[in-house]
Coordinates of C-alpha atoms in Angstrom, one line a residue:
M1 CA -0.3 26.0 -2.7
K2 CA 0.2 22.6 -1.3
N3 CA 2.7 20.3 -3.0
L4 CA 2.3 16.7 -2.1
L5 CA 5.8 15.9 -3.0
T6 CA 6.8 17.5 0.3
G7 CA 4.4 16.5 1.9
I8 CA -6.4 -13.0 31.7
G9 CA -3.8 -13.7 32.0
L10 CA -2.7 -17.3 32.1
L11 CA -6.0 -18.4 33.7
I12 CA -7.8 -18.6 30.4
V13 CA -5.1 -19.7 28.0
S14 CA -6.6 -23.1 28.0
M15 CA -9.9 -21.6 26.8
L16 CA -8.4 -19.9 23.7
V17 CA -8.6 -21.6 20.4
L18 CA -5.2 -21.5 18.9
S19 CA -4.4 -21.5 15.2
A20 CA -3.5 -24.8 13.6
C21 CA -0.1 -24.5 12.3
A22 CA 0.7 -27.0 9.5
T23 CA 4.3 -28.3 9.1
S24 CA 4.5 -29.2 5.5
G25 CA 7.8 -29.1 3.7
S26 CA 8.7 -26.0 1.8
S27 CA 10.9 -24.8 -1.1
D28 CA 13.7 -22.3 -0.5
E29 CA 12.8 -20.5 -3.7
G30 CA 10.2 -17.8 -4.0
G31 CA 7.3 -17.7 -6.5
S32 CA 4.0 -19.6 -6.7
T33 CA 4.5 -23.4 -6.9
G34 CA 3.0 -25.1 -9.9
S35 CA 1.4 -28.6 -10.0
D36 CA 4.7 -30.0 -11.2
G37 CA 6.6 -28.6 -8.1
G38 CA 8.3 -25.9 -10.2
V39 CA 8.4 -22.2 -9.3
D40 CA 6.9 -19.5 -11.6
K41 CA 8.4 -16.1 -10.8
S42 CA 6.2 -14.3 -13.2
E43 CA 3.3 -14.5 -10.8
V44 CA 2.3 -14.1 -7.1
T45 CA -0.4 -15.5 -4.9
I46 CA -1.8 -13.5 -2.0
A47 CA -3.9 -15.2 0.7
F48 CA -6.0 -13.3 3.2
Q49 CA -8.7 -13.9 5.7
E50 CA -11.9 -12.4 4.3
N51 CA -13.9 -12.8 1.1
I52 CA -13.9 -10.0 -1.5
Q53 CA -17.3 -8.4 -1.4
T54 CA -17.3 -6.0 -4.4
M55 CA -15.1 -5.0 -7.4
D56 CA -17.0 -1.7 -7.9
P57 CA -14.2 0.8 -7.4
H58 CA -16.7 3.3 -5.8
N59 CA -18.4 0.9 -3.5
G60 CA -15.5 -0.8 -1.6
S61 CA -15.5 -0.3 2.2
A62 CA -13.6 -3.3 3.6
G63 CA -9.8 -3.2 3.4
I64 CA -9.7 -6.3 1.3
D65 CA -12.0 -4.8 -1.3
N66 CA -9.9 -1.7 -1.5
S67 CA -6.6 -3.5 -1.6
V68 CA -7.6 -5.7 -4.5
Q69 CA -9.1 -2.8 -6.4
Y70 CA -6.0 -0.7 -6.0
A71 CA -4.2 -3.2 -8.3
I72 CA -6.7 -2.5 -11.0
Y73 CA -8.1 1.0 -10.4
E74 CA -5.9 3.9 -9.5
S75 CA -6.5 7.1 -7.6
M76 CA -5.3 10.6 -8.0
F77 CA -2.9 10.1 -5.1
T78 CA -1.4 7.2 -3.3
P79 CA 0.2 6.8 0.2
D80 CA 3.8 6.0 0.7
E81 CA 5.0 3.7 3.5
D82 CA 4.9 6.6 5.9
G83 CA 1.3 7.3 5.1
E84 CA 2.0 10.5 3.2
L85 CA 0.0 11.0 0.0
Q86 CA 2.1 11.2 -3.2
P87 CA 1.0 12.0 -6.8
L88 CA -0.3 9.1 -8.9
L89 CA -2.9 10.1 -11.6
A90 CA -2.7 13.7 -10.4
T91 CA 0.6 15.5 -10.3
D92 CA -0.3 18.3 -7.8
Y93 CA -3.2 20.3 -6.3
E94 CA -3.9 23.8 -5.1
V95 CA -6.4 25.0 -2.4
S96 CA -8.0 28.4 -2.6
D97 CA -7.5 30.9 0.1
D98 CA -11.0 30.3 1.5
G99 CA -10.3 26.6 1.7
L100 CA -13.3 25.7 -0.5
T101 CA -11.9 25.1 -3.9
Y102 CA -9.4 22.3 -4.8
T103 CA -7.8 22.4 -8.3
F104 CA -6.2 19.2 -9.4
K105 CA -3.5 18.9 -12.1
L106 CA -3.7 15.5 -13.9
R107 CA -1.3 13.3 -15.8
D108 CA -1.7 13.6 -19.6
D109 CA -0.3 10.2 -20.6
V110 CA -2.7 7.7 -19.1
T111 CA -5.3 5.5 -20.8
F112 CA -7.9 3.2 -19.3
T113 CA -7.7 -0.5 -20.3
D114 CA -10.8 -0.1 -22.5
G115 CA -9.1 2.7 -24.5
A116 CA -10.8 5.7 -22.9
E117 CA -8.5 8.6 -22.1
F118 CA -7.8 9.6 -18.5
N119 CA -8.4 13.3 -18.3
A120 CA -10.5 15.9 -16.4
E121 CA -13.7 14.7 -18.0
A122 CA -13.0 11.2 -16.7
V123 CA -12.4 12.5 -13.2
K124 CA -15.7 14.4 -13.3
A125 CA -17.6 11.4 -14.6
N126 CA -16.3 9.3 -11.6
L127 CA -17.1 12.0 -9.0
D128 CA -20.5 12.6 -10.6
R129 CA -21.4 8.9 -10.4
I130 CA -20.5 8.9 -6.7
I131 CA -22.3 12.1 -5.8
D132 CA -25.4 11.2 -7.9
S133 CA -25.7 7.9 -6.0
E134 CA -27.0 9.9 -3.0
G135 CA -25.5 7.3 -0.6
S136 CA -26.0 4.0 -2.4
L137 CA -22.3 3.9 -3.1
N138 CA -19.9 3.7 -0.1
N139 CA -17.6 6.4 -1.4
Y140 CA -20.5 8.9 -1.3
K141 CA -19.7 10.0 2.2
S142 CA -16.3 11.1 1.1
L143 CA -17.8 13.6 -1.3
R144 CA -20.8 14.8 0.8
D145 CA -19.5 18.3 1.1
V146 CA -18.9 18.7 -2.7
G147 CA -20.9 21.6 -4.2
K148 CA -19.8 21.3 -7.8
V149 CA -17.2 19.7 -10.0
E150 CA -15.9 21.6 -13.1
V151 CA -13.6 20.8 -15.9
T152 CA -11.2 23.8 -16.2
G153 CA -8.8 22.3 -18.7
D154 CA -8.2 19.0 -20.5
Y155 CA -6.1 17.9 -17.6
E156 CA -7.4 20.2 -14.8
V157 CA -10.4 19.7 -12.7
E158 CA -11.8 22.0 -10.0
V159 CA -13.8 20.7 -7.0
T160 CA -15.7 23.3 -4.9
L161 CA -17.0 22.4 -1.4
N162 CA -20.1 23.8 0.4
N163 CA -18.1 23.6 3.7
I164 CA -14.5 23.6 4.6
N165 CA -13.4 20.0 5.0
S166 CA -10.1 19.5 6.9
Q167 CA -9.9 15.8 5.7
F168 CA -10.9 16.3 2.1
I169 CA -7.6 15.7 0.4
N170 CA -7.4 12.3 2.1
K171 CA -10.9 11.4 1.0
I172 CA -10.9 12.5 -2.6
G173 CA -7.3 11.6 -3.2
M174 CA -7.9 7.9 -2.6
L175 CA -11.0 7.5 -4.7
R176 CA -10.4 5.0 -7.5
M177 CA -11.1 6.0 -11.1
A178 CA -12.9 3.9 -13.7
S179 CA -13.3 4.5 -17.4
P180 CA -16.1 7.0 -18.2
D181 CA -17.1 4.9 -21.1
A182 CA -17.5 1.8 -18.8
L183 CA -19.5 3.9 -16.3
E184 CA -21.8 5.1 -19.1
N185 CA -22.3 1.5 -20.3
D186 CA -23.1 0.2 -16.8
I187 CA -20.1 -2.2 -16.8
D188 CA -20.4 -5.3 -14.6
F189 CA -17.4 -4.8 -12.4
G190 CA -17.6 -8.4 -11.2
E191 CA -17.0 -9.7 -14.8
E192 CA -14.6 -7.1 -16.3
S193 CA -12.5 -4.1 -15.4
A194 CA -11.7 -0.8 -16.9
G195 CA -9.1 1.0 -14.8
T196 CA -5.6 2.5 -15.3
G197 CA -3.8 0.2 -12.9
P198 CA -1.0 -2.3 -13.5
F199 CA -3.3 -5.3 -13.6
V200 CA -6.6 -6.2 -15.3
L201 CA -9.4 -8.4 -14.0
E202 CA -9.3 -11.8 -15.7
K203 CA -11.6 -13.9 -13.6
W204 CA -13.4 -13.6 -10.2
N205 CA -14.4 -16.9 -8.8
H206 CA -16.5 -15.7 -5.9
G207 CA -15.4 -17.1 -2.6
D208 CA -12.4 -18.9 -4.1
S209 CA -10.1 -16.5 -6.0
L210 CA -9.7 -13.4 -8.1
V211 CA -7.1 -13.4 -10.8
A212 CA -5.7 -10.3 -12.3
I213 CA -3.3 -10.2 -15.2
K214 CA -0.7 -7.8 -16.5
N215 CA -1.8 -4.5 -18.1
E216 CA 0.3 -4.6 -21.2
D217 CA -0.3 -0.9 -21.8
Y218 CA 0.4 0.4 -18.4
W219 CA 1.4 4.0 -18.4
E220 CA 4.5 3.7 -16.4
E221 CA 7.5 2.2 -18.1
D222 CA 8.8 -1.1 -16.8
L223 CA 5.7 -1.7 -14.7
P224 CA 4.1 -4.1 -13.8
K225 CA 6.9 -6.6 -13.3
L226 CA 4.7 -9.7 -13.0
D227 CA 2.3 -11.3 -15.4
K228 CA -0.4 -12.4 -12.9
V229 CA -1.6 -11.9 -9.3
T230 CA -4.0 -14.3 -7.7
F231 CA -6.0 -13.2 -4.6
K232 CA -7.3 -16.0 -2.4
P233 CA -9.6 -15.6 0.6
I234 CA -8.6 -18.3 3.1
P235 CA -10.5 -17.8 6.3
E236 CA -8.8 -20.6 8.3
D237 CA -5.6 -19.5 9.9
G238 CA -3.8 -22.8 9.7
S239 CA -4.6 -23.1 6.0
R240 CA -2.9 -19.8 5.2
I241 CA 0.2 -20.8 7.1
A242 CA 0.4 -24.1 5.3
M243 CA 0.0 -22.5 1.9
L244 CA 2.9 -20.1 2.7
K245 CA 5.1 -22.9 3.8
T246 CA 4.4 -25.1 0.7
G247 CA 4.6 -22.2 -1.8
E248 CA 0.9 -22.2 -2.7
A249 CA 0.9 -18.7 -1.4
D250 CA 3.6 -16.1 -1.5
Y251 CA 2.2 -13.4 0.8
I252 CA -0.3 -13.9 3.6
F253 CA -2.2 -11.8 6.2
P254 CA -3.2 -11.7 8.9
V255 CA -0.6 -14.0 10.3
P256 CA -2.0 -15.6 13.5
V257 CA -0.1 -14.0 16.3
N258 CA 0.6 -17.4 17.9
D259 CA 2.4 -18.5 14.7
V260 CA 4.8 -15.6 14.3
E261 CA 7.8 -17.2 16.0
S262 CA 7.4 -20.5 14.1
L263 CA 7.4 -18.6 10.8
E264 CA 10.3 -16.4 11.8
A265 CA 12.3 -19.7 12.2
E266 CA 11.7 -20.7 8.6
D267 CA 14.7 -20.0 6.3
N268 CA 12.6 -19.0 3.3
I269 CA 10.0 -16.8 5.0
E270 CA 10.1 -13.2 6.2
V271 CA 7.7 -11.7 8.8
S272 CA 7.1 -8.0 9.2
I273 CA 5.2 -6.1 11.8
V274 CA 3.1 -3.0 11.1
E275 CA 1.9 -0.6 13.8
S276 CA -1.6 -0.2 12.4
T277 CA -4.7 2.0 12.6
Y278 CA -6.8 -1.1 13.4
V279 CA -8.6 -0.5 16.7
N280 CA -10.1 -3.6 18.3
Y281 CA -13.1 -3.1 20.5
A282 CA -16.6 -4.3 21.3
T283 CA -19.5 -1.9 20.6
I284 CA -21.9 -1.6 23.5
N285 CA -25.5 -0.8 22.4
T286 CA -26.1 2.3 24.4
S287 CA -29.8 2.3 23.4
K288 CA -30.6 -0.8 25.4
E289 CA -30.7 -1.5 29.2
P290 CA -28.5 -1.8 31.1
F291 CA -26.0 -0.3 28.6
N292 CA -27.8 3.0 28.5
K293 CA -26.1 3.8 31.8
K294 CA -22.6 5.2 31.5
E295 CA -21.6 3.6 34.9
V296 CA -22.3 0.1 33.4
R297 CA -20.2 0.8 30.4
Q298 CA -17.3 2.2 32.4
A299 CA -17.5 -0.7 34.9
M300 CA -17.1 -3.1 31.9
N301 CA -14.0 -1.2 30.9
Y302 CA -12.5 -1.3 34.4
A303 CA -13.1 -5.0 34.5
L304 CA -11.1 -5.7 31.3
N305 CA -7.4 -6.1 31.7
Q306 CA -6.1 -4.6 28.5
E307 CA -2.5 -5.6 29.0
D308 CA -3.6 -9.2 29.4
F309 CA -5.7 -8.9 26.3
V310 CA -2.6 -7.9 24.4
K311 CA -0.6 -10.8 25.9
V312 CA -3.2 -13.5 25.6
V313 CA -5.4 -12.6 22.6
K314 CA -2.7 -10.8 20.6
N315 CA 0.3 -12.8 21.8
G316 CA 2.0 -9.5 22.5
Y317 CA 1.4 -8.0 19.1
G318 CA -0.7 -5.0 20.1
I319 CA -0.8 -1.7 22.0
V320 CA -3.2 -1.0 24.8
S321 CA -5.9 1.4 23.7
D322 CA -5.9 4.8 25.3
S323 CA -8.3 6.6 22.9
V324 CA -10.9 5.8 20.3
L325 CA -8.2 6.8 17.8
P326 CA -5.0 4.9 17.3
A327 CA -1.7 6.5 17.9
T328 CA -1.0 6.2 14.2
N329 CA -3.7 8.8 13.4
N330 CA -2.5 12.3 13.0
Y331 CA -5.2 13.6 15.4
Y332 CA -4.7 11.1 18.1
A333 CA -4.8 12.4 21.7
A334 CA -4.0 10.0 24.6
Q335 CA -6.6 9.7 27.4
D336 CA -6.3 8.6 31.0
P337 CA -6.5 4.8 30.9
Y338 CA -9.2 2.5 32.3
D339 CA -6.8 0.8 34.7
Y340 CA -7.8 -2.8 35.6
D341 CA -9.7 -2.4 38.8
L342 CA -12.4 -5.0 39.7
E343 CA -13.4 -3.3 42.9
K344 CA -14.1 0.0 41.1
A345 CA -16.0 -1.9 38.4
K346 CA -18.2 -3.7 41.0
E347 CA -18.8 -0.4 42.7
L348 CA -19.9 1.3 39.5
L349 CA -22.2 -1.6 38.7
A350 CA -23.8 -1.4 42.1
D351 CA -24.3 2.4 41.7
A352 CA -26.1 1.7 38.5
G353 CA -28.4 -0.8 40.2
Y354 CA -26.7 -4.0 38.9
E355 CA -24.9 -5.2 42.0
D356 CA -25.6 -8.9 41.0
G357 CA -24.6 -8.3 37.4
F358 CA -26.7 -9.3 34.3
S359 CA -26.6 -11.5 31.2
T360 CA -25.8 -10.4 27.7
E361 CA -24.6 -11.6 24.3
I362 CA -21.6 -10.7 22.3
W363 CA -21.6 -11.2 18.5
G364 CA -18.6 -11.8 16.3
S365 CA -17.5 -13.4 13.1
D366 CA -16.8 -17.1 12.8
S367 CA -13.0 -16.6 12.6
S368 CA -10.7 -18.1 15.2
K369 CA -9.2 -14.8 16.1
D370 CA -12.6 -13.3 16.9
K371 CA -13.4 -16.3 19.0
R372 CA -10.3 -15.8 21.1
G373 CA -11.1 -12.2 21.7
M374 CA -14.7 -12.9 22.7
Q375 CA -13.7 -15.7 25.0
F376 CA -11.3 -13.3 26.8
I377 CA -14.1 -10.7 27.2
Q378 CA -16.5 -13.4 28.4
Q379 CA -14.0 -14.5 31.1
Q380 CA -13.1 -11.0 32.2
L381 CA -16.7 -9.7 32.5
G382 CA -17.7 -12.8 34.3
E383 CA -15.5 -11.7 37.2
I384 CA -18.0 -8.8 37.9
G385 CA -21.1 -10.9 37.5
I386 CA -21.8 -10.2 33.8
D387 CA -22.7 -13.5 32.1
V388 CA -21.7 -13.2 28.4
E389 CA -22.9 -15.6 25.8
I390 CA -20.8 -15.8 22.6
K391 CA -22.6 -15.9 19.3
Q392 CA -20.5 -16.4 16.2
M393 CA -21.9 -15.9 12.7
E394 CA -20.7 -16.2 9.1
R395 CA -19.6 -12.8 8.0
G396 CA -22.4 -12.3 5.5
T397 CA -25.0 -13.3 8.0
L398 CA -23.4 -11.1 10.7
S399 CA -23.4 -8.1 8.3
D400 CA -27.1 -8.5 7.6
E401 CA -27.9 -8.8 11.3
I402 CA -25.9 -5.7 12.1
N403 CA -26.8 -3.5 9.1
K404 CA -30.4 -4.3 8.1
P405 CA -32.3 -3.0 11.1
E406 CA -33.8 0.4 10.3
S407 CA -33.6 1.7 13.9
A408 CA -32.1 1.2 17.3
E409 CA -35.4 -0.3 18.4
D410 CA -35.2 -2.9 15.7
S411 CA -31.6 -3.9 16.4
K412 CA -30.9 -7.0 18.4
V413 CA -27.2 -6.5 18.9
E414 CA -26.0 -5.9 22.4
M415 CA -22.3 -6.2 22.0
W416 CA -20.3 -6.7 18.8
Y417 CA -16.6 -7.7 18.8
V418 CA -15.1 -5.9 15.8
G419 CA -12.5 -3.5 14.7
W420 CA -12.0 -0.4 12.5
S421 CA -9.1 0.9 10.4
S422 CA -9.0 4.6 9.4
Q423 CA -6.6 6.4 7.1
V424 CA -3.7 7.9 8.9
G425 CA -4.7 11.5 8.2
D426 CA -8.4 11.1 8.4
A427 CA -9.9 11.5 11.9
D428 CA -13.3 12.0 10.4
N429 CA -13.3 8.5 9.0
A430 CA -12.2 7.3 12.5
T431 CA -15.1 9.1 14.3
N432 CA -18.0 10.1 12.1
P433 CA -19.1 6.6 10.9
L434 CA -18.7 5.2 14.4
F435 CA -20.0 7.8 16.8
S436 CA -22.2 10.3 14.9
S437 CA -26.0 10.0 15.6
S438 CA -26.5 10.2 11.8
S439 CA -24.4 7.0 11.4
F440 CA -26.8 4.5 12.9
P441 CA -27.1 1.4 10.7
P442 CA -28.0 1.1 7.9
N443 CA -26.5 4.6 7.3
G444 CA -23.2 4.0 9.0
S445 CA -21.3 1.9 11.5
N446 CA -22.5 3.4 14.8
T447 CA -23.6 0.0 16.2
A448 CA -23.2 1.4 19.7
Y449 CA -26.2 3.6 18.8
Y450 CA -24.3 6.3 20.6
D451 CA -26.2 9.7 20.6
N452 CA -24.5 12.7 22.1
E453 CA -25.2 16.2 20.8
E454 CA -21.8 17.6 21.9
A455 CA -20.0 14.7 20.2
D456 CA -22.0 15.3 17.0
K457 CA -21.1 19.0 17.2
L458 CA -17.4 18.3 17.6
I459 CA -17.4 15.8 14.8
E460 CA -18.7 18.4 12.5
E461 CA -16.4 21.2 13.8
G462 CA -13.4 18.9 13.4
L463 CA -14.3 18.1 9.9
H464 CA -14.9 21.7 9.0
A465 CA -12.0 23.2 10.9
K466 CA -10.4 26.2 9.1
S467 CA -6.9 25.4 10.3
E468 CA -4.9 22.4 11.4
E469 CA -4.7 23.8 14.9
E470 CA -8.5 24.0 15.1
A471 CA -8.9 20.5 13.8
I472 CA -6.4 19.2 16.4
E473 CA -8.3 21.0 19.2
K474 CA -11.7 19.8 18.2
Y475 CA -10.7 16.2 17.7
A476 CA -8.9 16.2 21.1
E477 CA -12.1 17.4 22.8
L478 CA -14.1 14.7 21.0
Q479 CA -11.8 12.0 22.1
E480 CA -12.1 13.1 25.7
I481 CA -15.9 12.9 25.6
L482 CA -16.0 9.5 23.8
W483 CA -13.5 8.0 26.1
D484 CA -15.4 9.1 29.2
D485 CA -18.8 8.0 27.8
A486 CA -17.4 4.6 26.9
P487 CA -19.7 3.4 24.1
W488 CA -17.1 0.7 23.4
L489 CA -15.3 -1.9 25.4
F490 CA -11.8 -0.7 24.7
T491 CA -9.1 -3.3 24.1
A492 CA -6.1 -2.7 21.9
V493 CA -4.7 -1.4 18.6
D494 CA -3.1 -4.1 16.4
E495 CA 0.5 -4.5 15.6
E496 CA -0.2 -6.6 12.5
P497 CA 2.2 -9.4 11.3
T498 CA 2.3 -10.2 7.6
A499 CA 4.5 -12.9 6.1
M500 CA 6.0 -13.5 2.7
R501 CA 8.4 -15.8 0.9
K502 CA 11.9 -14.5 0.7
G503 CA 12.7 -12.9 -2.6
L504 CA 9.4 -11.1 -2.9
K505 CA 9.6 -7.4 -2.8
G506 CA 7.6 -4.3 -3.8
I507 CA 4.5 -5.3 -1.9
W508 CA 3.7 -3.7 1.5
R509 CA 0.9 -3.2 3.9
S510 CA -0.1 0.2 5.2
A511 CA -1.1 1.2 8.8
D512 CA -4.7 1.3 7.7
G513 CA -4.7 -2.3 6.6
N514 CA -4.6 -1.9 2.8
F515 CA -1.8 -3.6 0.8
Y516 CA -0.1 -2.2 -2.3
L517 CA 1.6 -4.2 -5.0
R518 CA 2.1 -1.8 -7.9
E519 CA 5.8 -2.6 -7.9
V520 CA 5.6 -6.2 -6.8
E521 CA 8.4 -8.4 -8.2
W522 CA 10.7 -11.3 -7.4
E523 CA 14.4 -10.8 -6.9

């Protein structure tokens, strides 16, 4: 039985586009500032970089989608600030001796906001919807090993797997639950909500804001402590900073790394740094020449000064990558670094037949932080004769260009500057969608089109390991192969700054980039 309660430099600085930092006046008080200049401590406004894409609790994949949904839809378990899962809608779970059957004990005092009862039947309805989607819902991959779901009591549900899954509790534990009545009636999640969370969807103004109001019948006494939360996507860095300083926003992320010091000097603002699971990298399309040669990919990595990347692009807020997994992941195994070595890089390029270099493109979003990263890569690879053209796109357009091609032959991407966050205890999520040959777009995020039989085998063996020791061994072997094959241009893992107005508490951001506000309040 498992009880969860225990459980480069300066040469290119002038090239980089720095964030605009507004210097508007500010109030010393916390709370969202109204049009009359007063402060309303019954609400909070959260500003972040990206648009919300979906409010379907079973279809979120981006951290923003998940984070906003967590305020409205709850899961059986929830992480604490150390990344350990703790009971939420479930009170405990047991695993059978053969490791295939999970029995979940559920709370018996929870109701969805449409009046439906949270019980074992409700859990089964949610899991069935995800499984029956056959991949059309993003959460499907979390349940792909499930053989059957059975109600074994009013508040007890049993999930039996076809194969042992060493990451399963992390996957199923974080799935968000919606009312079974709402699911049966094909609710429009963009217009209304039916969860058990502390807040209820009031209005989603796509691209502008999403407003959630207090769940007056929330199951835990004395929660929530605020009447309203407003979520605002603000892509421009300087605008988020200005909103925080003027009180238009109370909590913002990401904080542009070049603005951390100025915010720390503000009397009414607090900045916190989270060592994250967010790995920055550029995928290298291994299906296209010249990237199908490992020597070329390795040469690119030897030509990139990761320490300077952290200093210049991240303003010091990052950790040099030494694996495809971040050190915050439970299965992380450090690898020998690609030391900055231009002579070795040029030698490898020459061995591969590209002594004079070549030309390529790197794609990225239209954000200022992505532009900084791509400019750095452009300058660095230029030192070994690789001419890189930067191509920035609006996020929706970029997503279409990346995910719509049906095969590697149809894909036009050569390099993509991007990043990935995984759950602290889920090495499968940090590897399978990114490196498995079954995860080529549109079925996954393997935009390197990396295809290695041994890596595929280890991904499956790690996932289906019968013990923690076996899982650690398999994931260590996998990381060694991936690091040597270099399907990515490795850069750094983020140390992520967030900032809030003093007096705000009960809101925090996890290492995997999600934020939690179940207990948010003003002092």
